[in-house]
Amino acid sequence: MEKTNPIVGTKIDKSRIISLEKGKIPPQAVELEEAVLGAMMIDRKGIDDVIDVLSSDAFYDSKHQEIYAAIYELFQNSEPIDLLTVSNLLKKNGKLDFVGGDFALIRLTQKVASSAHIEFHARIILQKYIQRKLISISSEIIENAYDDGTDVFELLDDAEAKLFEVTQGNLKKSSEDAGSLVKQALKKIQEIGNSEGMSGLETGFTKLDALTSGWQPSDLVIIAARPGMGKTAFVISMAKNMAIDFGHGVAVFSLEMSSVQLITRMISSETGLTSEKLRKGNLEPHEWEQLNVKVKKLSDAPIFIDDTPSLSVFDLRAKARRLVSQHGVKIIVIDYLQLMTAGGKAGGNREQEISMISRNLKALAKELAVPVIALSQLSRAVETRGGSKRPLLSDLRESGAIEQDADIVSFIFRPEYYGMTEWDDDEHTPCEGQGEFIVAKHRNGGLDNIRLKFTGHLAKFSDLEESFSSEFQSSMNADVSPDHRIEPKDAFGDDDDDDMPF
């Protein structure tokens, strides 16, 4: 419908007027904010119900932000919270006049009679806050997407990181004062004391757990070795221990082996049946029964395997975020670092690319607050060196940045691989069927060389002191005859090739 404008004699398109946006108000629930703040000042129970749900940023009204911040400070200091104490603290901080004086605080307390529905109200306030954050993030993504100079992979990674923050409820201020950090540290120390000194995730290797107190959240752990030493065997044993024995969710990114090959190794380790028998399906009736019984635990274990080849660091971060948010994964394992690509940021030489990948892995560990375990190759310098051939930090392949970024750098060493029959110690201890987990760098703890038992035909590491049950021992004897025993380093057909790590 069109009509003539009597002033200028032109026709006005009404549909165009209707289609024009008249402006939008950000999502908000100011009345509920007032109800929540009033309830917190008249009922202590109300504070306990919402203090872990809301932050001061969740409030739309800046005056309400200041009032909540005062209530939160009183709560942190274990001081009484009521109309008078909140008013005094606001006055002390110079914010009382800004919020409207005592009259404004009195008005808030008069709006509610109790804290009966305070948690429900707080959830609505949080939802409105999340909506505002999503609008802000979306606007920023749109603006950056129109910029031709923006790296699209960097834009994708940044967008997903911000959305992951919203999903995880980690919308916190960028910095925290020393007082609140001290309280957090004391609380963590108390929790560690209650858990008998284990502050991280148990690996199932007794001496390693004693040294590290378990793998710590936000740590980047590098496990390096020459091909054939047992890097993959170690992380498979560790992942199985963590998932089956302790119930920790484990994500394994296998860039070399297929997911079926990897799970077959785990089945071999768990059941005591050799990988050769499992590949051929040549099992005796009692072995089929053994397989069906023991594989049940592995079937129920929270292990997630991704075998995407040539995985880029951006894809890894995206997949890891989803696994942490959707499946509660507690640790991420990458096998192995040199097979990853830099994705959209590729450029420069291989050393610079590896440096960028290691920095991103450390950033991922901090962002998700989970330990990231990355396997790495060692240079051939180990092979040409005389003596015990025990690896050194200088042997890390392709980039010194790996050593710099990592919180823990460790090596796996098996003298038996080089034809040695004894450890290079004063007692000349036999080294048959043994390996050494060498902690060469530990940013927050001590160093040590930890000896472990290595069962080559099962590709399994375990505690050296661990005694085998009669059932497990009998299965070993039945599986491998003396005339056809497989040497540890050749158990899975691996040779000394840089592109084929164990």
Short mmCIF file of N, CA and C in Angstrom, two decimals, residues 171-320:
data_model
loop_
_atom_site.label_atom_id
_atom_site.label_comp_id
_atom_site.label_asym_id
_atom_site.label_seq_id
_atom_site.Cartn_x
_atom_site.Cartn_y
_atom_site.Cartn_z
N LEU A 171 33.10 -17.92 32.12
CA LEU A 171 33.10 -16.49 31.83
C LEU A 171 33.53 -15.73 33.08
N LYS A 172 34.83 -15.65 33.27
CA LYS A 172 35.37 -15.03 34.47
C LYS A 172 36.17 -13.79 34.10
N LYS A 173 36.46 -12.99 35.06
CA LYS A 173 37.28 -11.82 34.81
C LYS A 173 38.68 -12.26 34.43
N SER A 174 39.38 -11.41 33.69
CA SER A 174 40.66 -11.80 33.13
C SER A 174 41.77 -11.86 34.18
N SER A 175 41.61 -11.19 35.29
CA SER A 175 42.63 -11.23 36.34
C SER A 175 41.95 -11.35 37.70
N GLU A 176 42.69 -11.93 38.65
CA GLU A 176 42.16 -12.12 39.99
C GLU A 176 43.16 -11.58 41.00
N ASP A 177 42.63 -11.03 42.10
CA ASP A 177 43.51 -10.45 43.10
C ASP A 177 44.16 -11.56 43.94
N ALA A 178 45.25 -11.18 44.62
CA ALA A 178 46.03 -12.15 45.38
C ALA A 178 45.19 -12.82 46.47
N GLY A 179 44.28 -12.06 47.08
CA GLY A 179 43.48 -12.61 48.18
C GLY A 179 42.65 -13.79 47.74
N SER A 180 41.95 -13.65 46.60
CA SER A 180 41.11 -14.75 46.13
C SER A 180 41.95 -15.92 45.66
N LEU A 181 43.13 -15.62 45.08
CA LEU A 181 44.00 -16.71 44.62
C LEU A 181 44.57 -17.49 45.79
N VAL A 182 44.90 -16.80 46.88
CA VAL A 182 45.40 -17.49 48.08
C VAL A 182 44.34 -18.43 48.62
N LYS A 183 43.09 -17.97 48.65
CA LYS A 183 41.99 -18.82 49.13
C LYS A 183 41.84 -20.06 48.26
N GLN A 184 41.96 -19.88 46.93
CA GLN A 184 41.87 -21.01 46.02
C GLN A 184 43.01 -22.00 46.25
N ALA A 185 44.22 -21.45 46.46
CA ALA A 185 45.39 -22.31 46.68
C ALA A 185 45.24 -23.09 47.98
N LEU A 186 44.78 -22.43 49.05
CA LEU A 186 44.59 -23.12 50.33
C LEU A 186 43.55 -24.22 50.23
N LYS A 187 42.48 -23.93 49.47
CA LYS A 187 41.44 -24.94 49.28
C LYS A 187 41.98 -26.15 48.53
N LYS A 188 42.82 -25.89 47.51
CA LYS A 188 43.40 -26.98 46.74
C LYS A 188 44.35 -27.81 47.60
N ILE A 189 45.16 -27.12 48.43
CA ILE A 189 46.09 -27.83 49.31
C ILE A 189 45.34 -28.74 50.27
N GLN A 190 44.22 -28.23 50.78
CA GLN A 190 43.39 -29.04 51.69
C GLN A 190 42.83 -30.26 50.96
N GLU A 191 42.38 -30.06 49.72
CA GLU A 191 41.85 -31.19 48.94
C GLU A 191 42.93 -32.22 48.67
N ILE A 192 44.16 -31.75 48.39
CA ILE A 192 45.27 -32.67 48.14
C ILE A 192 45.56 -33.48 49.40
N GLY A 193 45.51 -32.81 50.56
CA GLY A 193 45.75 -33.51 51.82
C GLY A 193 44.72 -34.60 52.06
N ASN A 194 43.48 -34.32 51.69
CA ASN A 194 42.41 -35.31 51.86
C ASN A 194 42.53 -36.47 50.87
N SER A 195 43.23 -36.22 49.74
CA SER A 195 43.38 -37.27 48.73
C SER A 195 44.74 -37.96 48.82
N GLU A 196 45.38 -37.88 49.99
CA GLU A 196 46.65 -38.55 50.26
C GLU A 196 47.75 -38.10 49.31
N GLY A 197 47.79 -36.80 49.02
CA GLY A 197 48.89 -36.24 48.25
C GLY A 197 48.77 -36.35 46.74
N MET A 198 47.69 -36.93 46.23
CA MET A 198 47.51 -37.08 44.79
C MET A 198 46.67 -35.94 44.25
N SER A 199 47.34 -34.93 43.69
CA SER A 199 46.63 -33.74 43.22
C SER A 199 46.24 -33.83 41.75
N GLY A 200 46.83 -34.79 41.02
CA GLY A 200 46.53 -34.92 39.60
C GLY A 200 45.85 -36.24 39.28
N LEU A 201 45.99 -36.67 38.03
CA LEU A 201 45.37 -37.90 37.56
C LEU A 201 46.35 -39.06 37.68
N GLU A 202 45.94 -40.12 38.36
CA GLU A 202 46.82 -41.28 38.54
C GLU A 202 47.04 -41.99 37.21
N THR A 203 48.30 -42.46 37.00
CA THR A 203 48.64 -43.16 35.77
C THR A 203 48.63 -44.67 35.93
N GLY A 204 48.63 -45.14 37.18
CA GLY A 204 48.72 -46.57 37.42
C GLY A 204 50.15 -47.04 37.58
N PHE A 205 51.13 -46.15 37.40
CA PHE A 205 52.54 -46.47 37.63
C PHE A 205 52.93 -45.84 38.97
N THR A 206 53.15 -46.66 39.97
CA THR A 206 53.26 -46.21 41.36
C THR A 206 54.35 -45.16 41.55
N LYS A 207 55.57 -45.44 41.09
CA LYS A 207 56.68 -44.50 41.32
C LYS A 207 56.51 -43.21 40.52
N LEU A 208 55.95 -43.31 39.34
CA LEU A 208 55.70 -42.11 38.53
C LEU A 208 54.67 -41.22 39.21
N ASP A 209 53.62 -41.82 39.73
CA ASP A 209 52.59 -41.05 40.43
C ASP A 209 53.15 -40.40 41.69
N ALA A 210 54.07 -41.10 42.38
CA ALA A 210 54.68 -40.54 43.58
C ALA A 210 55.55 -39.33 43.24
N LEU A 211 56.20 -39.38 42.08
CA LEU A 211 57.08 -38.28 41.67
C LEU A 211 56.29 -37.06 41.22
N THR A 212 55.23 -37.28 40.46
CA THR A 212 54.49 -36.17 39.85
C THR A 212 53.20 -35.82 40.58
N SER A 213 52.78 -36.65 41.56
CA SER A 213 51.45 -36.53 42.19
C SER A 213 50.35 -36.65 41.16
N GLY A 214 50.62 -37.43 40.12
CA GLY A 214 49.67 -37.59 39.02
C GLY A 214 49.88 -36.51 37.97
N TRP A 215 49.38 -36.75 36.75
CA TRP A 215 49.47 -35.71 35.71
C TRP A 215 48.60 -34.53 36.12
N GLN A 216 49.20 -33.34 36.07
CA GLN A 216 48.53 -32.14 36.58
C GLN A 216 47.72 -31.42 35.50
N PRO A 217 46.57 -30.86 35.88
CA PRO A 217 45.80 -30.07 34.92
C PRO A 217 46.65 -28.93 34.35
N SER A 218 46.46 -28.64 33.07
CA SER A 218 47.13 -27.54 32.37
C SER A 218 48.58 -27.83 32.03
N ASP A 219 49.08 -29.03 32.34
CA ASP A 219 50.48 -29.36 32.03
C ASP A 219 50.59 -29.96 30.63
N LEU A 220 51.68 -29.59 29.94
CA LEU A 220 52.05 -30.24 28.68
C LEU A 220 53.19 -31.20 28.99
N VAL A 221 52.95 -32.48 28.74
CA VAL A 221 53.93 -33.53 29.04
C VAL A 221 54.43 -34.13 27.73
N ILE A 222 55.73 -34.08 27.52
CA ILE A 222 56.33 -34.66 26.33
C ILE A 222 56.95 -36.00 26.71
N ILE A 223 56.61 -37.06 25.97
CA ILE A 223 57.23 -38.37 26.15
C ILE A 223 57.94 -38.70 24.85
N ALA A 224 59.26 -38.72 24.88
CA ALA A 224 60.05 -38.88 23.66
C ALA A 224 60.90 -40.15 23.71
N ALA A 225 61.16 -40.70 22.54
CA ALA A 225 61.99 -41.90 22.45
C ALA A 225 62.32 -42.16 20.99
N ARG A 226 63.33 -43.00 20.75
CA ARG A 226 63.63 -43.46 19.41
C ARG A 226 62.58 -44.48 18.99
N PRO A 227 62.40 -44.69 17.68
CA PRO A 227 61.45 -45.70 17.21
C PRO A 227 61.78 -47.08 17.78
N GLY A 228 60.74 -47.79 18.18
CA GLY A 228 60.91 -49.14 18.70
C GLY A 228 61.09 -49.22 20.20
N MET A 229 61.19 -48.07 20.87
CA MET A 229 61.41 -48.08 22.32
C MET A 229 60.13 -48.38 23.11
N GLY A 230 58.98 -48.06 22.54
CA GLY A 230 57.74 -48.36 23.24
C GLY A 230 56.93 -47.15 23.65
N LYS A 231 57.01 -46.04 22.89
CA LYS A 231 56.24 -44.84 23.24
C LYS A 231 54.74 -45.15 23.22
N THR A 232 54.30 -45.73 22.11
CA THR A 232 52.88 -46.04 21.98
C THR A 232 52.45 -47.08 23.01
N ALA A 233 53.31 -48.07 23.24
CA ALA A 233 53.00 -49.10 24.24
C ALA A 233 52.82 -48.48 25.61
N PHE A 234 53.65 -47.49 25.94
CA PHE A 234 53.55 -46.85 27.25
C PHE A 234 52.23 -46.10 27.40
N VAL A 235 51.87 -45.28 26.39
CA VAL A 235 50.65 -44.49 26.53
C VAL A 235 49.40 -45.38 26.46
N ILE A 236 49.49 -46.48 25.73
CA ILE A 236 48.36 -47.42 25.71
C ILE A 236 48.17 -48.03 27.09
N SER A 237 49.28 -48.45 27.71
CA SER A 237 49.20 -49.01 29.07
C SER A 237 48.67 -47.97 30.04
N MET A 238 49.16 -46.73 29.91
CA MET A 238 48.74 -45.65 30.79
C MET A 238 47.26 -45.33 30.60
N ALA A 239 46.83 -45.20 29.33
CA ALA A 239 45.42 -44.88 29.05
C ALA A 239 44.50 -45.95 29.60
N LYS A 240 44.90 -47.21 29.44
CA LYS A 240 44.09 -48.32 29.94
C LYS A 240 43.99 -48.27 31.46
N ASN A 241 45.12 -48.03 32.12
CA ASN A 241 45.12 -47.92 33.59
C ASN A 241 44.19 -46.80 34.05
N MET A 242 44.33 -45.62 33.42
CA MET A 242 43.59 -44.44 33.86
C MET A 242 42.09 -44.60 33.64
N ALA A 243 41.72 -45.22 32.52
CA ALA A 243 40.29 -45.36 32.19
C ALA A 243 39.64 -46.50 32.96
N ILE A 244 40.32 -47.66 33.03
CA ILE A 244 39.71 -48.83 33.66
C ILE A 244 39.84 -48.79 35.18
N ASP A 245 41.04 -48.48 35.68
CA ASP A 245 41.28 -48.54 37.11
C ASP A 245 40.78 -47.31 37.87
N PHE A 246 40.82 -46.14 37.21
CA PHE A 246 40.48 -44.90 37.92
C PHE A 246 39.27 -44.17 37.33
N GLY A 247 38.77 -44.63 36.19
CA GLY A 247 37.57 -44.03 35.62
C GLY A 247 37.77 -42.68 34.97
N HIS A 248 39.03 -42.30 34.65
CA HIS A 248 39.29 -41.01 34.02
C HIS A 248 39.01 -41.10 32.51
N GLY A 249 38.31 -40.12 31.97
CA GLY A 249 38.07 -40.08 30.53
C GLY A 249 39.37 -39.75 29.80
N VAL A 250 39.72 -40.56 28.80
CA VAL A 250 40.97 -40.41 28.06
C VAL A 250 40.67 -40.25 26.58
N ALA A 251 41.23 -39.20 25.96
CA ALA A 251 41.12 -39.00 24.52
C ALA A 251 42.48 -39.27 23.89
N VAL A 252 42.52 -40.17 22.91
CA VAL A 252 43.77 -40.52 22.23
C VAL A 252 43.65 -40.11 20.77
N PHE A 253 44.53 -39.22 20.33
CA PHE A 253 44.60 -38.83 18.93
C PHE A 253 45.76 -39.59 18.30
N SER A 254 45.43 -40.62 17.54
CA SER A 254 46.44 -41.49 16.95
C SER A 254 46.63 -41.12 15.49
N LEU A 255 47.74 -40.42 15.20
CA LEU A 255 48.00 -39.95 13.85
C LEU A 255 48.72 -41.00 13.01
N GLU A 256 49.18 -42.08 13.64
CA GLU A 256 49.93 -43.10 12.93
C GLU A 256 49.15 -44.41 12.78
N MET A 257 48.63 -44.92 13.89
CA MET A 257 47.91 -46.20 13.87
C MET A 257 46.41 -45.95 13.74
N SER A 258 45.72 -46.92 13.16
CA SER A 258 44.26 -46.82 13.07
C SER A 258 43.65 -47.07 14.45
N SER A 259 42.43 -46.63 14.63
CA SER A 259 41.77 -46.81 15.92
C SER A 259 41.58 -48.28 16.25
N VAL A 260 41.31 -49.12 15.23
CA VAL A 260 41.13 -50.56 15.47
C VAL A 260 42.45 -51.20 15.90
N GLN A 261 43.56 -50.80 15.27
CA GLN A 261 44.87 -51.32 15.67
C GLN A 261 45.18 -50.94 17.11
N LEU A 262 44.86 -49.70 17.45
CA LEU A 262 45.16 -49.22 18.79
C LEU A 262 44.33 -49.97 19.84
N ILE A 263 43.06 -50.16 19.57
CA ILE A 263 42.21 -50.85 20.55
C ILE A 263 42.57 -52.33 20.62
N THR A 264 43.07 -52.90 19.51
CA THR A 264 43.53 -54.29 19.54
C THR A 264 44.73 -54.44 20.47
N ARG A 265 45.62 -53.47 20.46
CA ARG A 265 46.75 -53.49 21.40
C ARG A 265 46.25 -53.43 22.84
N MET A 266 45.24 -52.60 23.08
CA MET A 266 44.69 -52.52 24.43
C MET A 266 44.05 -53.84 24.84
N ILE A 267 43.36 -54.47 23.90
CA ILE A 267 42.76 -55.78 24.19
C ILE A 267 43.83 -56.80 24.53
N SER A 268 44.93 -56.78 23.77
CA SER A 268 46.04 -57.70 24.03
C SER A 268 46.62 -57.48 25.41
N SER A 269 46.82 -56.21 25.77
CA SER A 269 47.38 -55.88 27.07
C SER A 269 46.44 -56.28 28.21
N GLU A 270 45.14 -56.09 28.00
CA GLU A 270 44.17 -56.36 29.06
C GLU A 270 43.91 -57.85 29.23
N THR A 271 43.91 -58.62 28.13
CA THR A 271 43.55 -60.04 28.21
C THR A 271 44.74 -60.97 28.36
N GLY A 272 45.95 -60.49 28.00
CA GLY A 272 47.12 -61.37 28.04
C GLY A 272 47.25 -62.25 26.82
N LEU A 273 46.46 -61.96 25.78
CA LEU A 273 46.55 -62.69 24.53
C LEU A 273 47.38 -61.89 23.54
N THR A 274 48.29 -62.56 22.83
CA THR A 274 49.19 -61.83 21.95
C THR A 274 48.43 -61.19 20.80
N SER A 275 49.02 -60.10 20.27
CA SER A 275 48.40 -59.40 19.15
C SER A 275 48.35 -60.30 17.91
N GLU A 276 49.34 -61.17 17.79
CA GLU A 276 49.36 -62.09 16.65
C GLU A 276 48.15 -63.02 16.68
N LYS A 277 47.84 -63.56 17.85
CA LYS A 277 46.67 -64.43 17.98
C LYS A 277 45.38 -63.67 17.69
N LEU A 278 45.30 -62.44 18.18
CA LEU A 278 44.10 -61.65 17.97
C LEU A 278 43.92 -61.31 16.50
N ARG A 279 45.02 -61.05 15.80
CA ARG A 279 44.93 -60.73 14.37
C ARG A 279 44.44 -61.93 13.56
N LYS A 280 44.90 -63.11 13.94
CA LYS A 280 44.54 -64.32 13.20
C LYS A 280 43.23 -64.93 13.69
N GLY A 281 42.81 -64.56 14.92
CA GLY A 281 41.59 -65.15 15.48
C GLY A 281 41.77 -66.62 15.81
N ASN A 282 43.02 -67.04 15.97
CA ASN A 282 43.34 -68.44 16.24
C ASN A 282 43.39 -68.68 17.75
N LEU A 283 42.21 -68.78 18.37
CA LEU A 283 42.13 -68.89 19.82
C LEU A 283 41.51 -70.22 20.22
N GLU A 284 42.01 -70.74 21.33
CA GLU A 284 41.42 -71.95 21.92
C GLU A 284 40.11 -71.57 22.63
N PRO A 285 39.25 -72.55 22.90
CA PRO A 285 37.97 -72.23 23.56
C PRO A 285 38.13 -71.47 24.87
N HIS A 286 39.13 -71.87 25.69
CA HIS A 286 39.31 -71.16 26.96
C HIS A 286 39.83 -69.75 26.73
N GLU A 287 40.53 -69.53 25.62
CA GLU A 287 41.02 -68.19 25.30
C GLU A 287 39.88 -67.29 24.81
N TRP A 288 38.93 -67.86 24.09
CA TRP A 288 37.75 -67.09 23.69
C TRP A 288 36.98 -66.63 24.93
N GLU A 289 36.86 -67.55 25.89
CA GLU A 289 36.18 -67.21 27.14
C GLU A 289 36.94 -66.12 27.88
N GLN A 290 38.26 -66.26 27.92
CA GLN A 290 39.11 -65.25 28.57
C GLN A 290 38.96 -63.89 27.89
N LEU A 291 38.90 -63.90 26.55
CA LEU A 291 38.75 -62.67 25.78
C LEU A 291 37.41 -62.00 26.08
N ASN A 292 36.33 -62.77 26.06
CA ASN A 292 35.00 -62.20 26.27
C ASN A 292 34.82 -61.63 27.67
N VAL A 293 35.45 -62.30 28.66
CA VAL A 293 35.31 -61.84 30.05
C VAL A 293 36.11 -60.56 30.29
N LYS A 294 37.38 -60.58 29.86
CA LYS A 294 38.26 -59.47 30.20
C LYS A 294 38.06 -58.23 29.33
N VAL A 295 37.49 -58.42 28.14
CA VAL A 295 37.29 -57.27 27.27
C VAL A 295 36.12 -56.42 27.73
N LYS A 296 35.28 -56.96 28.62
CA LYS A 296 34.11 -56.21 29.10
C LYS A 296 34.52 -54.90 29.78
N LYS A 297 35.57 -54.97 30.61
CA LYS A 297 36.03 -53.75 31.29
C LYS A 297 36.48 -52.71 30.28
N LEU A 298 37.17 -53.16 29.24
CA LEU A 298 37.66 -52.23 28.22
C LEU A 298 36.50 -51.62 27.45
N SER A 299 35.46 -52.42 27.21
CA SER A 299 34.29 -51.91 26.47
C SER A 299 33.60 -50.78 27.22
N ASP A 300 33.61 -50.88 28.55
CA ASP A 300 32.93 -49.87 29.37
C ASP A 300 33.83 -48.69 29.73
N ALA A 301 35.10 -48.76 29.35
CA ALA A 301 36.06 -47.71 29.75
C ALA A 301 35.82 -46.42 28.96
N PRO A 302 35.96 -45.25 29.60
CA PRO A 302 35.76 -43.97 28.90
C PRO A 302 36.98 -43.58 28.07
N ILE A 303 37.25 -44.36 27.03
CA ILE A 303 38.38 -44.09 26.13
C ILE A 303 37.82 -43.68 24.77
N PHE A 304 38.33 -42.58 24.23
CA PHE A 304 37.87 -42.06 22.94
C PHE A 304 39.08 -41.94 22.02
N ILE A 305 39.01 -42.59 20.86
CA ILE A 305 40.15 -42.63 19.94
C ILE A 305 39.78 -41.95 18.63
N ASP A 306 40.64 -41.04 18.19
CA ASP A 306 40.48 -40.34 16.92
C ASP A 306 41.72 -40.64 16.08
N ASP A 307 41.54 -41.27 14.90
CA ASP A 307 42.69 -41.65 14.08
C ASP A 307 42.80 -40.82 12.81
N THR A 308 42.31 -39.57 12.84
CA THR A 308 42.42 -38.68 11.68
C THR A 308 43.88 -38.48 11.31
N PRO A 309 44.29 -38.80 10.07
CA PRO A 309 45.70 -38.62 9.69
C PRO A 309 46.02 -37.15 9.43
N SER A 310 47.28 -36.79 9.63
CA SER A 310 47.76 -35.42 9.37
C SER A 310 46.86 -34.37 10.02
N LEU A 311 46.50 -34.62 11.25
CA LEU A 311 45.60 -33.72 11.98
C LEU A 311 46.25 -32.36 12.20
N SER A 312 45.53 -31.29 11.91
CA SER A 312 46.08 -29.96 12.16
C SER A 312 45.85 -29.56 13.60
N VAL A 313 46.64 -28.63 14.08
CA VAL A 313 46.52 -28.20 15.47
C VAL A 313 45.18 -27.53 15.72
N PHE A 314 44.60 -26.90 14.69
CA PHE A 314 43.29 -26.26 14.84
C PHE A 314 42.18 -27.30 14.97
N ASP A 315 42.26 -28.36 14.14
CA ASP A 315 41.27 -29.43 14.25
C ASP A 315 41.38 -30.14 15.59
N LEU A 316 42.62 -30.34 16.05
CA LEU A 316 42.82 -30.98 17.34
C LEU A 316 42.15 -30.19 18.46
N ARG A 317 42.36 -28.88 18.47
CA ARG A 317 41.79 -28.05 19.53
C ARG A 317 40.27 -28.10 19.49
N ALA A 318 39.69 -28.07 18.28
CA ALA A 318 38.23 -28.11 18.16
C ALA A 318 37.69 -29.44 18.67
N LYS A 319 38.33 -30.55 18.27
CA LYS A 319 37.86 -31.87 18.70
C LYS A 319 38.05 -32.06 20.19
N ALA A 320 39.17 -31.57 20.72
CA ALA A 320 39.44 -31.72 22.16
C ALA A 320 38.41 -30.96 22.98
#
